[in-house]
Short mmCIF file of C-alpha atoms in Angstrom, two decimals:
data_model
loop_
_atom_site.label_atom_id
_atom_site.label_comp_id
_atom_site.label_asym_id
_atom_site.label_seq_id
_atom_site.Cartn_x
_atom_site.Cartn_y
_atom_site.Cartn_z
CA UNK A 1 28.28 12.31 -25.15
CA UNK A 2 31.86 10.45 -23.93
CA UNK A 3 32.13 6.90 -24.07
CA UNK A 4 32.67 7.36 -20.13
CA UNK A 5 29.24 9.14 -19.60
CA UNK A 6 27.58 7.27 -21.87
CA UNK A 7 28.55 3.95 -19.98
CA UNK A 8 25.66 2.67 -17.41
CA UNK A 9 27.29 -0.63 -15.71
CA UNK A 10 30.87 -1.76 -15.84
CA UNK A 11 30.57 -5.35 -14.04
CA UNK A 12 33.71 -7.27 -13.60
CA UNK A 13 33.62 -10.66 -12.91
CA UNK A 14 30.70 -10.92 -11.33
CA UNK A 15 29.47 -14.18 -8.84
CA UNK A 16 25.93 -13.32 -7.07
CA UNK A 17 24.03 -15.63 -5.18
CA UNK A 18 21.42 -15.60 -2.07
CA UNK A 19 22.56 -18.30 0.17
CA UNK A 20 25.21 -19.08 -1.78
CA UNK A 21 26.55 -18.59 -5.43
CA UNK A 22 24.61 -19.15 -7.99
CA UNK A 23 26.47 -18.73 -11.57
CA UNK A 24 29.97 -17.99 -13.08
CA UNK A 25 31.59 -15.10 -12.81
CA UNK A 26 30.75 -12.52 -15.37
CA UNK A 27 31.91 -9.17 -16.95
CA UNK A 28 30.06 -7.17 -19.02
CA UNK A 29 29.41 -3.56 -19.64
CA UNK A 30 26.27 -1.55 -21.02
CA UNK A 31 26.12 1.81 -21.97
CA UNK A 32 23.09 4.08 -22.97
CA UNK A 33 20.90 3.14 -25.80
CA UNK A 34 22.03 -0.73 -25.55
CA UNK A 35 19.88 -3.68 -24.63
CA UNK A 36 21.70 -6.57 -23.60
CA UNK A 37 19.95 -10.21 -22.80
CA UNK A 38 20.40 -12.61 -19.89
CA UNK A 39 19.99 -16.24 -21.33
CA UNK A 40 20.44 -19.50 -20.10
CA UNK A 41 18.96 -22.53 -18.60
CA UNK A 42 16.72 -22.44 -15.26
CA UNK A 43 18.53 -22.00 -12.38
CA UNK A 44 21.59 -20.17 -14.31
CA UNK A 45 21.29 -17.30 -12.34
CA UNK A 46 19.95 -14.90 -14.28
CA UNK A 47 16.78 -13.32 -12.40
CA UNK A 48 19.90 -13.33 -9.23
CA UNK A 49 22.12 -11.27 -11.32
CA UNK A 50 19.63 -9.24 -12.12
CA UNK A 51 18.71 -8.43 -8.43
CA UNK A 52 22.15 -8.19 -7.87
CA UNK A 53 22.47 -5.43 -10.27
CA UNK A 54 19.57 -3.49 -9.02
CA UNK A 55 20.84 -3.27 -5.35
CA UNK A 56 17.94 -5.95 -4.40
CA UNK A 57 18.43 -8.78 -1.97
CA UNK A 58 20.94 -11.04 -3.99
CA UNK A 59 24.65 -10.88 -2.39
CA UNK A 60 27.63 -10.32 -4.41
CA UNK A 61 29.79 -13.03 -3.96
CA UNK A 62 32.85 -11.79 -5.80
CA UNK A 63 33.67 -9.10 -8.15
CA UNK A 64 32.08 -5.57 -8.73
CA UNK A 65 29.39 -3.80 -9.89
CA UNK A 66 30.30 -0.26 -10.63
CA UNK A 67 26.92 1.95 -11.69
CA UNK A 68 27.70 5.51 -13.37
CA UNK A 69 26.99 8.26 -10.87
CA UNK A 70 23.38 9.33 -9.92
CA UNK A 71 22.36 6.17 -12.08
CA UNK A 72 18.65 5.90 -11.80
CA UNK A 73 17.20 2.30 -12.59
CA UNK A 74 14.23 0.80 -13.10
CA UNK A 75 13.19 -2.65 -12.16
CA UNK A 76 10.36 -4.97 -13.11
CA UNK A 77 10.40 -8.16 -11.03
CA UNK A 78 8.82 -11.62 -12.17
CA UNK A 79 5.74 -10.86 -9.55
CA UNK A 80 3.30 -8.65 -10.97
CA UNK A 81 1.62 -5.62 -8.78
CA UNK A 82 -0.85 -7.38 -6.29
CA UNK A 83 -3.42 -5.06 -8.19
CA UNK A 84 -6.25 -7.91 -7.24
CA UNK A 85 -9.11 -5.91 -5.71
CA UNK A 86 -7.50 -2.32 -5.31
CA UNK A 87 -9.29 0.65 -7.09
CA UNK A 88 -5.99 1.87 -8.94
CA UNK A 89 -6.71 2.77 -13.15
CA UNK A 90 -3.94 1.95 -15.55
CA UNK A 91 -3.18 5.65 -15.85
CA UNK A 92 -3.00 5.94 -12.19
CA UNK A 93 -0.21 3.11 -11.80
CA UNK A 94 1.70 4.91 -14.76
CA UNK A 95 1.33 8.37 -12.90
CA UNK A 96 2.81 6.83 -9.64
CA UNK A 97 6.10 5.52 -11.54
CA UNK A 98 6.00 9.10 -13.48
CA UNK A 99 5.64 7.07 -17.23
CA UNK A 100 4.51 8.94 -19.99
CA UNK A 101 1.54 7.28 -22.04
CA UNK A 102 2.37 8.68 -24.66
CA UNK A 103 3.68 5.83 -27.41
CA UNK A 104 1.55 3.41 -25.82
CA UNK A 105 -0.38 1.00 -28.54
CA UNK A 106 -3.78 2.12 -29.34
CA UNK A 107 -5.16 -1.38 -28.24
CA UNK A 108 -4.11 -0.66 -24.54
CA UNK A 109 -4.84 3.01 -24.78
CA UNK A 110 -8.41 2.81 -24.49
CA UNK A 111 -7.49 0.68 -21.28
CA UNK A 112 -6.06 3.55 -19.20
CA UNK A 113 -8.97 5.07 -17.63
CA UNK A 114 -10.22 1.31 -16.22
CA UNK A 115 -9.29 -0.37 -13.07
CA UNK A 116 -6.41 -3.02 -13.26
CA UNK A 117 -8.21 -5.68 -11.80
CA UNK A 118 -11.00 -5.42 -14.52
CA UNK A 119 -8.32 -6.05 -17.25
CA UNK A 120 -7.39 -8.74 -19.15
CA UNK A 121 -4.27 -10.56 -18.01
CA UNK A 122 -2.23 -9.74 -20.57
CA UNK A 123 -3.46 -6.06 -20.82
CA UNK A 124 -2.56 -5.59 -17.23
CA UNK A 125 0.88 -7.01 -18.01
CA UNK A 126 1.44 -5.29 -20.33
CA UNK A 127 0.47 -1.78 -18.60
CA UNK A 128 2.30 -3.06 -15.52
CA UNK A 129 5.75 -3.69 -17.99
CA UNK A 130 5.08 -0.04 -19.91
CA UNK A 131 5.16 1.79 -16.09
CA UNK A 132 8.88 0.80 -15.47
CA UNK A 133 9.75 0.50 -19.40
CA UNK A 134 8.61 4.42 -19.41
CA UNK A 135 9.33 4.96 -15.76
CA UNK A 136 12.30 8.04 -16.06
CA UNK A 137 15.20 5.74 -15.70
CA UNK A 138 18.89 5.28 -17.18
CA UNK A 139 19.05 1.82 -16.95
CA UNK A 140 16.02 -0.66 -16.90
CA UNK A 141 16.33 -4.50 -15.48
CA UNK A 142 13.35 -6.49 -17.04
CA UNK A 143 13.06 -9.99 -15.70
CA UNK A 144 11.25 -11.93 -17.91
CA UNK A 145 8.92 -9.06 -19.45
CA UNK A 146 7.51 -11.27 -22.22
CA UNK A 147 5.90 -13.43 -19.32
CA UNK A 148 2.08 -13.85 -19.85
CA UNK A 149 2.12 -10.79 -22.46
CA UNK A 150 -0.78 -11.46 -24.77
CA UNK A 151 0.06 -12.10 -29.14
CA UNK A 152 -0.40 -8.48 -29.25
CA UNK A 153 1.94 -7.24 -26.12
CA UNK A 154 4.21 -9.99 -27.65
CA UNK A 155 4.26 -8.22 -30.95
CA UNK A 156 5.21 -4.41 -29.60
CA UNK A 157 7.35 -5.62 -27.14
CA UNK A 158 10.65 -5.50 -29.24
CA UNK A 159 9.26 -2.16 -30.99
CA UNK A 160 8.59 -0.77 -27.67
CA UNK A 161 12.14 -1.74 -25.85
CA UNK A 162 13.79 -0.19 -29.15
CA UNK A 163 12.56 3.10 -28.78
CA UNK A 164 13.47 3.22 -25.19
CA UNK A 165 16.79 2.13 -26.23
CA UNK A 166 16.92 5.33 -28.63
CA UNK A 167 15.80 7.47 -25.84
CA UNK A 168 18.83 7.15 -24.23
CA UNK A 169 18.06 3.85 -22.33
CA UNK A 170 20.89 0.67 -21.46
CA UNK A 171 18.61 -2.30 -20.92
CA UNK A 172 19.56 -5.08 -19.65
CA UNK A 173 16.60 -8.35 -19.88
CA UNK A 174 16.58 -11.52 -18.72
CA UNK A 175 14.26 -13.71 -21.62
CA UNK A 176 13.47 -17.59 -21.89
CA UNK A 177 12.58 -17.11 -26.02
CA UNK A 178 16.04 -17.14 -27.72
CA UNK A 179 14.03 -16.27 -31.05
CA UNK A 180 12.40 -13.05 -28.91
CA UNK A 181 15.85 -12.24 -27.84
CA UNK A 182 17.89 -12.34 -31.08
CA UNK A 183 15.42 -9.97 -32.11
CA UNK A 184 15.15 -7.71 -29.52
CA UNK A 185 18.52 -7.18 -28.05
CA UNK A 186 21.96 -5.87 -29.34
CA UNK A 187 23.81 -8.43 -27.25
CA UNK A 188 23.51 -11.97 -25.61
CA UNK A 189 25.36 -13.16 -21.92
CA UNK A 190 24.67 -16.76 -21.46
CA UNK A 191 24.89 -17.85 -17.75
CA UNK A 192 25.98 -21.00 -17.15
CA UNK A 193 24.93 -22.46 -13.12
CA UNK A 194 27.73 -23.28 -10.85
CA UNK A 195 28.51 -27.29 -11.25
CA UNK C 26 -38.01 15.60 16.87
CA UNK C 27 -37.39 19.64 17.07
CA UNK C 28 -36.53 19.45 20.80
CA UNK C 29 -33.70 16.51 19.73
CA UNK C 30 -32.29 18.38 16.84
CA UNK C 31 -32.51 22.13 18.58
CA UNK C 32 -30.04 19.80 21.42
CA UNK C 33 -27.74 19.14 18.49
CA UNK C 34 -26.39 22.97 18.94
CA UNK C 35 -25.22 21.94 22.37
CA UNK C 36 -23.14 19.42 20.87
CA UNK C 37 -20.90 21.02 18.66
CA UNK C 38 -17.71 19.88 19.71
CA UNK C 39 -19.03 16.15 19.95
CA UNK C 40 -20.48 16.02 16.41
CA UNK C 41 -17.42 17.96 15.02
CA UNK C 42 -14.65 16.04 16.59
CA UNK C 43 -16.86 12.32 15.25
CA UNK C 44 -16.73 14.10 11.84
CA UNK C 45 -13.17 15.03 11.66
CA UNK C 46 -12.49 11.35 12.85
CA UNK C 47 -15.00 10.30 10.51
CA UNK C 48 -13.05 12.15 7.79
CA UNK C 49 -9.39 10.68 8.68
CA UNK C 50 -9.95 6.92 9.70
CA UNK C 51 -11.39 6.19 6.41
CA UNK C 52 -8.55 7.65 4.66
CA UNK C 53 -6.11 6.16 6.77
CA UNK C 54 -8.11 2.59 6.36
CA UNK C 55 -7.53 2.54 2.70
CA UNK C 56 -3.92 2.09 2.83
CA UNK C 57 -4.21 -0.12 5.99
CA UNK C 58 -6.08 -2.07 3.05
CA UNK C 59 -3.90 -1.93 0.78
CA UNK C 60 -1.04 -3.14 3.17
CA UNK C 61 -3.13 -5.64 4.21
CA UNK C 62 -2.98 -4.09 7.99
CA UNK C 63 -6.43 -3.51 8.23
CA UNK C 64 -6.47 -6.09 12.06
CA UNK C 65 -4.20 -3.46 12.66
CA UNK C 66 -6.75 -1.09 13.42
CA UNK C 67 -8.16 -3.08 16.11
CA UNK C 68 -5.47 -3.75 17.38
CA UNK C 69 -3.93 0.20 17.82
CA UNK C 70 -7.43 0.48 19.08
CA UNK C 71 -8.01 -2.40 21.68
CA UNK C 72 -4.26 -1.71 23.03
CA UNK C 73 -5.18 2.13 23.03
CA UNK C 74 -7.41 1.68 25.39
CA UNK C 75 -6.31 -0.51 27.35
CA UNK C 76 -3.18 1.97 27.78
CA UNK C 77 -5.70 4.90 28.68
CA UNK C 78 -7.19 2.46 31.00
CA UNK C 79 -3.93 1.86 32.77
CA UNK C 80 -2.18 5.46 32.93
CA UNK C 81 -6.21 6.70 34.23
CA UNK C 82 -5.31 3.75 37.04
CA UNK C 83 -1.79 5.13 37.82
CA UNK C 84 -3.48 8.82 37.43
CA UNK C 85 -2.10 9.90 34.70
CA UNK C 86 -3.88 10.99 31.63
CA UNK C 87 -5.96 8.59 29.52
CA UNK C 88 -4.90 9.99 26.34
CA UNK C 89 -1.72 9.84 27.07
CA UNK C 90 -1.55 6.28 28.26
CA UNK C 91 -3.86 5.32 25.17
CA UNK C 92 -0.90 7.17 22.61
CA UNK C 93 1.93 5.54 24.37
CA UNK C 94 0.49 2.04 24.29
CA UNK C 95 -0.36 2.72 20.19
CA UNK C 96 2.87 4.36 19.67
CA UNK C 97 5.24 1.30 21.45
CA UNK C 98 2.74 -1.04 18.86
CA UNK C 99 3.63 0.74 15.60
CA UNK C 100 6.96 1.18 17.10
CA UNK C 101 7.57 -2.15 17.75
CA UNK C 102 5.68 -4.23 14.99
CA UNK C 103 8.46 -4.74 12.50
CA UNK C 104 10.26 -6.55 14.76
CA UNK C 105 7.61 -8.31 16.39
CA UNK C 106 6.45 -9.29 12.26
CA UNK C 107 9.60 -10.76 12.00
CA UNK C 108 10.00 -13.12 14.97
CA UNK C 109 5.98 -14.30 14.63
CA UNK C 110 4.45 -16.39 12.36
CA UNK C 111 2.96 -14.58 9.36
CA UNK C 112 -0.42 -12.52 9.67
CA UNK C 113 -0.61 -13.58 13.60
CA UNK C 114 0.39 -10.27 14.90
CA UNK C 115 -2.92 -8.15 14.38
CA UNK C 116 -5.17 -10.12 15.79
CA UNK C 117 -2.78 -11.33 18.64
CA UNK C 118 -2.37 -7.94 19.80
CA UNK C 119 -5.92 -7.25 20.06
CA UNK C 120 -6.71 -10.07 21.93
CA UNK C 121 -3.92 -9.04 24.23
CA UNK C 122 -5.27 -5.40 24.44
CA UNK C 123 -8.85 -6.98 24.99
CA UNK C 124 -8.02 -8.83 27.89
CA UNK C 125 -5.87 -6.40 29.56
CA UNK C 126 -8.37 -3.94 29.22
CA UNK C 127 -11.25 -6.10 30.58
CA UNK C 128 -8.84 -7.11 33.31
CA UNK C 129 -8.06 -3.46 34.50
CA UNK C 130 -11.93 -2.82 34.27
CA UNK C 131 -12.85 -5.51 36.50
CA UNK C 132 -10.31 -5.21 39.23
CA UNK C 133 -8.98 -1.51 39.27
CA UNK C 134 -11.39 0.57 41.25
CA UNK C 135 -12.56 3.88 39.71
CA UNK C 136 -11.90 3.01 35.84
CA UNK C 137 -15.16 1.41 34.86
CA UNK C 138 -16.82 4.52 33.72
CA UNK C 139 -14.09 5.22 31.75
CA UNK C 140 -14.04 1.52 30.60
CA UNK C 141 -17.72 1.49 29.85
CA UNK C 142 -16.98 4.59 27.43
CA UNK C 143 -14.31 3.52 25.75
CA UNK C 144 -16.29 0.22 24.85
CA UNK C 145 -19.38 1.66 23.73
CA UNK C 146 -17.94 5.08 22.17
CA UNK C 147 -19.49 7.96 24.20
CA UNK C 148 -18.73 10.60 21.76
CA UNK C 149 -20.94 12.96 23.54
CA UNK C 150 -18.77 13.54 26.29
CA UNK C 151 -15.86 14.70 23.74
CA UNK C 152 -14.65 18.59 24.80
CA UNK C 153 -12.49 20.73 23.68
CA UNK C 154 -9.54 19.12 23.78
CA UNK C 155 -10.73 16.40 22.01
CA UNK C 156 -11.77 18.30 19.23
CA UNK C 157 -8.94 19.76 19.14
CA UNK C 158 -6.73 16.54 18.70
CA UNK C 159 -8.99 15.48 15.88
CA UNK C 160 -8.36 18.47 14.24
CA UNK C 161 -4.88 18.79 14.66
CA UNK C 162 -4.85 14.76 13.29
CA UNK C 163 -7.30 15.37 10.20
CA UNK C 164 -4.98 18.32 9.20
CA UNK C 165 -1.80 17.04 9.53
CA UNK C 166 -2.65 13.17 8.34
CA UNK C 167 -4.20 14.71 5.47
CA UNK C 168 -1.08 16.93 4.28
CA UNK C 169 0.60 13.92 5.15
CA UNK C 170 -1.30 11.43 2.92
CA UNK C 171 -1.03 14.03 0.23
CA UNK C 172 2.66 13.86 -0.07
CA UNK C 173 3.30 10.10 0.83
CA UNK C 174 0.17 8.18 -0.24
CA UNK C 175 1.43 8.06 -3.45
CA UNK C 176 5.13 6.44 -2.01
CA UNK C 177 2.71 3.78 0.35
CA UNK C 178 1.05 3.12 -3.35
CA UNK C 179 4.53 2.37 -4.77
CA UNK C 180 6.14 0.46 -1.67
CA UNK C 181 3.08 -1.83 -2.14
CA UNK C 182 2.97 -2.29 -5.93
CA UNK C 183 6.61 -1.87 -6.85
CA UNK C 184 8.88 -2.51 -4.24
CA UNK C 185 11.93 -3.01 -6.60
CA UNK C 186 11.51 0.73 -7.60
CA UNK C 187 13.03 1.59 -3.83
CA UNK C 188 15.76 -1.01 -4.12
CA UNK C 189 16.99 0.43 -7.46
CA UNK C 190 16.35 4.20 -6.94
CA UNK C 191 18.20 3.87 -3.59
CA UNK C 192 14.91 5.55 -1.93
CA UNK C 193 14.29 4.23 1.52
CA UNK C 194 10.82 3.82 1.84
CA UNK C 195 10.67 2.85 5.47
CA UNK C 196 10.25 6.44 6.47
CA UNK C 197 6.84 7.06 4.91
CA UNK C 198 6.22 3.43 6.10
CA UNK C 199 7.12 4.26 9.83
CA UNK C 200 5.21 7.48 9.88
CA UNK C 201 2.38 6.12 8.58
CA UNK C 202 2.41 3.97 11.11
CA UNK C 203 2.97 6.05 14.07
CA UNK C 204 0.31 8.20 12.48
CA UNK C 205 -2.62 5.22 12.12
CA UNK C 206 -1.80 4.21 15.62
CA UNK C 207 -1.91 8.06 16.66
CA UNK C 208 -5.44 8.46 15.09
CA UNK C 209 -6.78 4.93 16.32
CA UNK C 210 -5.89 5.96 19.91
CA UNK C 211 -7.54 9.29 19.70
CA UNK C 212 -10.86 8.14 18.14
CA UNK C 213 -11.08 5.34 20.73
CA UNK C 214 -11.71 7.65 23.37
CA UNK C 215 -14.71 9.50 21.70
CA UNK C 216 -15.91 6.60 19.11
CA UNK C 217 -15.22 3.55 21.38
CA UNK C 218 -12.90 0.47 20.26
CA UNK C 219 -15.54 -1.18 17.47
CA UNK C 220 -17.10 1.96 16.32
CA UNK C 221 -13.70 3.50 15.31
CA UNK C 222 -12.67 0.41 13.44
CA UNK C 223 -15.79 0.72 11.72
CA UNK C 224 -15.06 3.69 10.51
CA UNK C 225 -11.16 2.18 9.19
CA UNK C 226 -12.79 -1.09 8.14
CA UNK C 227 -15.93 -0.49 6.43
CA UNK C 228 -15.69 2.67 3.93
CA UNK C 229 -12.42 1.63 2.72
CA UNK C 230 -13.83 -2.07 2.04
CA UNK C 231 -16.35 -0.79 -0.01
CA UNK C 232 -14.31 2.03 -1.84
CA UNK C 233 -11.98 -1.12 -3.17
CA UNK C 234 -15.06 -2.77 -4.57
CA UNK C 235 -16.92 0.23 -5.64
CA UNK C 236 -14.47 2.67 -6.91
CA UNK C 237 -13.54 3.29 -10.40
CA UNK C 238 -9.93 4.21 -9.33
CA UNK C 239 -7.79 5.47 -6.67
CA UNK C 240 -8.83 9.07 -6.77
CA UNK C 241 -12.78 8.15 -6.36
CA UNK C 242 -11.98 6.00 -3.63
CA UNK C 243 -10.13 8.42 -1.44
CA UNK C 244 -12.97 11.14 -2.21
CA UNK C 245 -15.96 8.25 -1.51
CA UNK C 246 -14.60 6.31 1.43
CA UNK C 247 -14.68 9.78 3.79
CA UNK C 248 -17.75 10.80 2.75
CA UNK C 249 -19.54 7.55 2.81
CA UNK C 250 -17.90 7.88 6.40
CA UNK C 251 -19.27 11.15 7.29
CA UNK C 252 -22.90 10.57 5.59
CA UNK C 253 -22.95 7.33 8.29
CA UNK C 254 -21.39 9.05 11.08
CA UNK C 255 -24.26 12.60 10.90
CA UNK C 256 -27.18 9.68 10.80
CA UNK C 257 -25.24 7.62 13.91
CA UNK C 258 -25.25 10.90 15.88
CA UNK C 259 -28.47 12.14 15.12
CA UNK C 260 -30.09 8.42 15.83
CA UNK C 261 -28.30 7.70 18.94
CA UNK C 262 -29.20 11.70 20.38
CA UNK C 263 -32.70 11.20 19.50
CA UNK C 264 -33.08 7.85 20.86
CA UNK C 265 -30.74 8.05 23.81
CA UNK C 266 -28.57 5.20 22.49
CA UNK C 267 -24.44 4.54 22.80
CA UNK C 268 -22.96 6.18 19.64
CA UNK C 269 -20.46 3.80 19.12
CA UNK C 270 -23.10 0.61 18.54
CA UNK C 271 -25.29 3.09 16.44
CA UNK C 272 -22.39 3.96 13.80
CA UNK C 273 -21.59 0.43 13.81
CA UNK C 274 -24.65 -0.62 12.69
CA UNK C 275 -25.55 2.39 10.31
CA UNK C 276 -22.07 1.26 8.57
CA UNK C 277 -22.81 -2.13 8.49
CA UNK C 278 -25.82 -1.87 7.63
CA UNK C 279 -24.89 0.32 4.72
CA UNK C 280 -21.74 -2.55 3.32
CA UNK C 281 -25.09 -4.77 3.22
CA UNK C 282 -26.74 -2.34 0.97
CA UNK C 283 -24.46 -0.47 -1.44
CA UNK C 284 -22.99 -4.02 -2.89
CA UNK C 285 -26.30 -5.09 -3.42
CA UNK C 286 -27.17 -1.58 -4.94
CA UNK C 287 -24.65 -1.75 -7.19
CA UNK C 288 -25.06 -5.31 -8.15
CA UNK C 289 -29.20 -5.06 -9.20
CA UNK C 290 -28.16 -1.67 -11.53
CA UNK C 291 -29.11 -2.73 -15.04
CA UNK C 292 -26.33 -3.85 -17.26
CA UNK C 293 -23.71 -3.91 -13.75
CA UNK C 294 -21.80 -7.03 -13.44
CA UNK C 295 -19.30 -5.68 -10.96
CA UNK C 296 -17.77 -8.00 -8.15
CA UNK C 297 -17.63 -6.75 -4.80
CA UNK C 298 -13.82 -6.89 -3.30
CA UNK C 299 -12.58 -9.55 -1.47
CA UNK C 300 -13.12 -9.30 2.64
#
């Protein structure tokens, strides 16, 4: 694979906002198999950058964003699927974003045939992060994926993002826990808010 | 008994077009559910007929009337979402279609039979055309369902896999849509206004609290629908009552039940869905 085909994003100085803009201008770029963190304190603009890489609502102030052709991402928001009350089965929310079980820890496993709703919180989070993690996707955009994960999501999450990585994944995560993301991630982009 | 169920041959095209109706709604009421749309049922239904109501006043066809009025809804109730305040728009519109429709009945002359019907759901009076339009719905809201349910599931669960795929998922949105209001318009003029939102409101309601999973519930919820409709239209033949009223209650009476069914098995400590 070229370094050009192998590149994901190429982002070049960067300001995205809603109403108006929210953090610094940034460059970056991630290529395949790299997982890159968002960090920095609330209100930096990270979960906006994020949105405003995935083509969401956030506006691009200035710069660019330039995706690799026929890019196909993945995005998991901060609001978890309103699953509350709906007959849908763990392995029926994976077969709707087209992720593979397969590589899924045995303690969530045994989880797949039940309905969401009937799941632990931190099961269901976890399920609800493995459908875009194994969704089939270039690039994934994780906002805040360790949010109410359980000790034992916490504890496969960096396993889990690693071998996505080595399939041929760029990641890029925003993540509160610095600890979580020195261990998880290849790289660190610390936002700093507008003054 | 014999006499009232030999009768039932003569009503072929009645009982099939309530089942086929019986088959869709429910169907199309579990992702009005899951949308949250499930007022909108009443409301296709309410303005539905009042539409019919209208084009039989300007004498045009009732069906017709009753799909245009449904149609301009759907059509028009993104915008509308946007300019109201939130979750008034359902219920708004049916009160609307309610009181033009009681309106028309009381001071157009020559609509109140057709007012009465659409009211208390005379499904025996359905012929072939009728039938026909329920079939033609059933078939193609079912191929339709098939290929798209599964994009309504993801619009509603992961809306940020659109944005970042670059899908548009407003065109499975807007046909859905067009379809519901399609089907609500049709089965108001055979079921009556309450007795086809029974049929959208009340299997789907207790698929979501019953149902192991999405496949289950889309098998259970039309043929909860269809056991209730064959006992509504064999009660109301043999005891000369509205069919409309008697599916109401048969479905009604069976959300009392099955909850409570389910909730006295031993060793079940399953919650009924929320309302």
């Amino acid at each position: 694979m070229t370094g050009a085909a192998a590149q994901l994003l190429q982002v070049e100085r960067l300001v995205a906002g809603w109403l108006q803009p929210a953090h610094q201008p940034v460059s970056f770029t991630l290529a395949r198999g790299e997982i890159l963190a968002l960090a920095g304190p609330n209100g930096a603009g990270k979960s906006t950058l994020l949105s405003a890489l995935a083509g969401g609502g956030a506006r691009v102030f200035a710069g660019n964003i330039r995706r690799a052709a026929a890019l196909r991402a993945g995005v998991q928001t901060q609001h978890p699927p309103p699953v509350a009350g709906l007959p849908l089965s763990g392995a029926e929310l994976l077969a709707l974003t087209g992720a593979s079980p397969r590589g899924l820890p045995p303690w969530l496993s045994a989880c797949l045939p039940r309905r969401l709703d009937k799941l632990s919180g931190g099961q269901r989070q976890y399920l609800a992060l493995w459908s875009i993690l194994q969704a089939p996707a270039d690039l994934l955009l994780l906002d805040e994926p360790a949010n109410h994960l359980d000790k034992a999501g916490l504890a496969s999450l960096p396993s889990a993002l690693r071998a996505r990585a080595a399939q041929g994944a760029g990641i890029v995560l925003v993540l509160h826990d610095a600890a979580l993301a020195r261990t998880c991630c290849d790289r660190l982009l610390h936002l700093e808010p507008l003054p | 008994m014999t006499g009232a169920l030999s009768q039932l041959a003569l009503f072929w095209s009645p009982a099939l077009t309530g089942a086929a109706l019986a088959l869709l709604l429910p169907l199309l009421g579990l992702y009005l559910r899951l949308r949250r749309e499930h007022w909108a049922a009443l409301a296709y239904g309410q303005l539905g007929a009042a539409g019919a109501l209208g084009a039989l006043a300007l004498g045009l066809p009732p069906l017709a009337g009753g799909l245009a009025a449904s149609f301009a809804v759907a059509g028009a109730k993104h915008r509308l979402e946007k300019r109201l305040p939130a979750a008034g728009l359902f219920p708004l519109l049916f009160i609307l279609g309610w009181s033009a429709s009681l309106l028309l009945t009381a001071n157009l002359p020559g609509v109140e039979r057709l007012g009465a019907a659409l009211f208390e759901g005379q499904l025996y009076f359905a012929g072939q055309e009728m039938l026909a339009g329920s079939a033609v719905a059933l078939i193609a809201g079912g191929l339709f369902l098939r290929r798209a349910g599964p994009l309504l599931l993801l619009a509603c669960l992961c809306p940020a896999h659109f944005q970042s795929s670059r899908l548009p998922a407003w065109p499975a949105r807007a046909a859905f849509d067009l379809l519901a209001a399609a089907a609500l318009a049709l089965a108001v003029m055979s079921l009556g206004v309450m007795g086809a939102f029974a049929l959208v409101f009340i299997p789907p309601w207790l698929a979501f609290a019953l149902a192991a999973n999405w496949r289950t519930a889309l098998v259970a919820a039309p043929v909860l629908a269809l056991c209730a409709h064959t006992l509504a239209f064999a009660l109301a033949l043999i005891h000369d009552q509205p069919f409309g009223p008697v599916l109401a209650a048969v479905l009604g009476l069976s959300a009392l039940a099955l909850p409570l069914a389910a909730a006295a098995r031993p060793g079940s400590r399953r919650k009924t869905g929320q309302g």
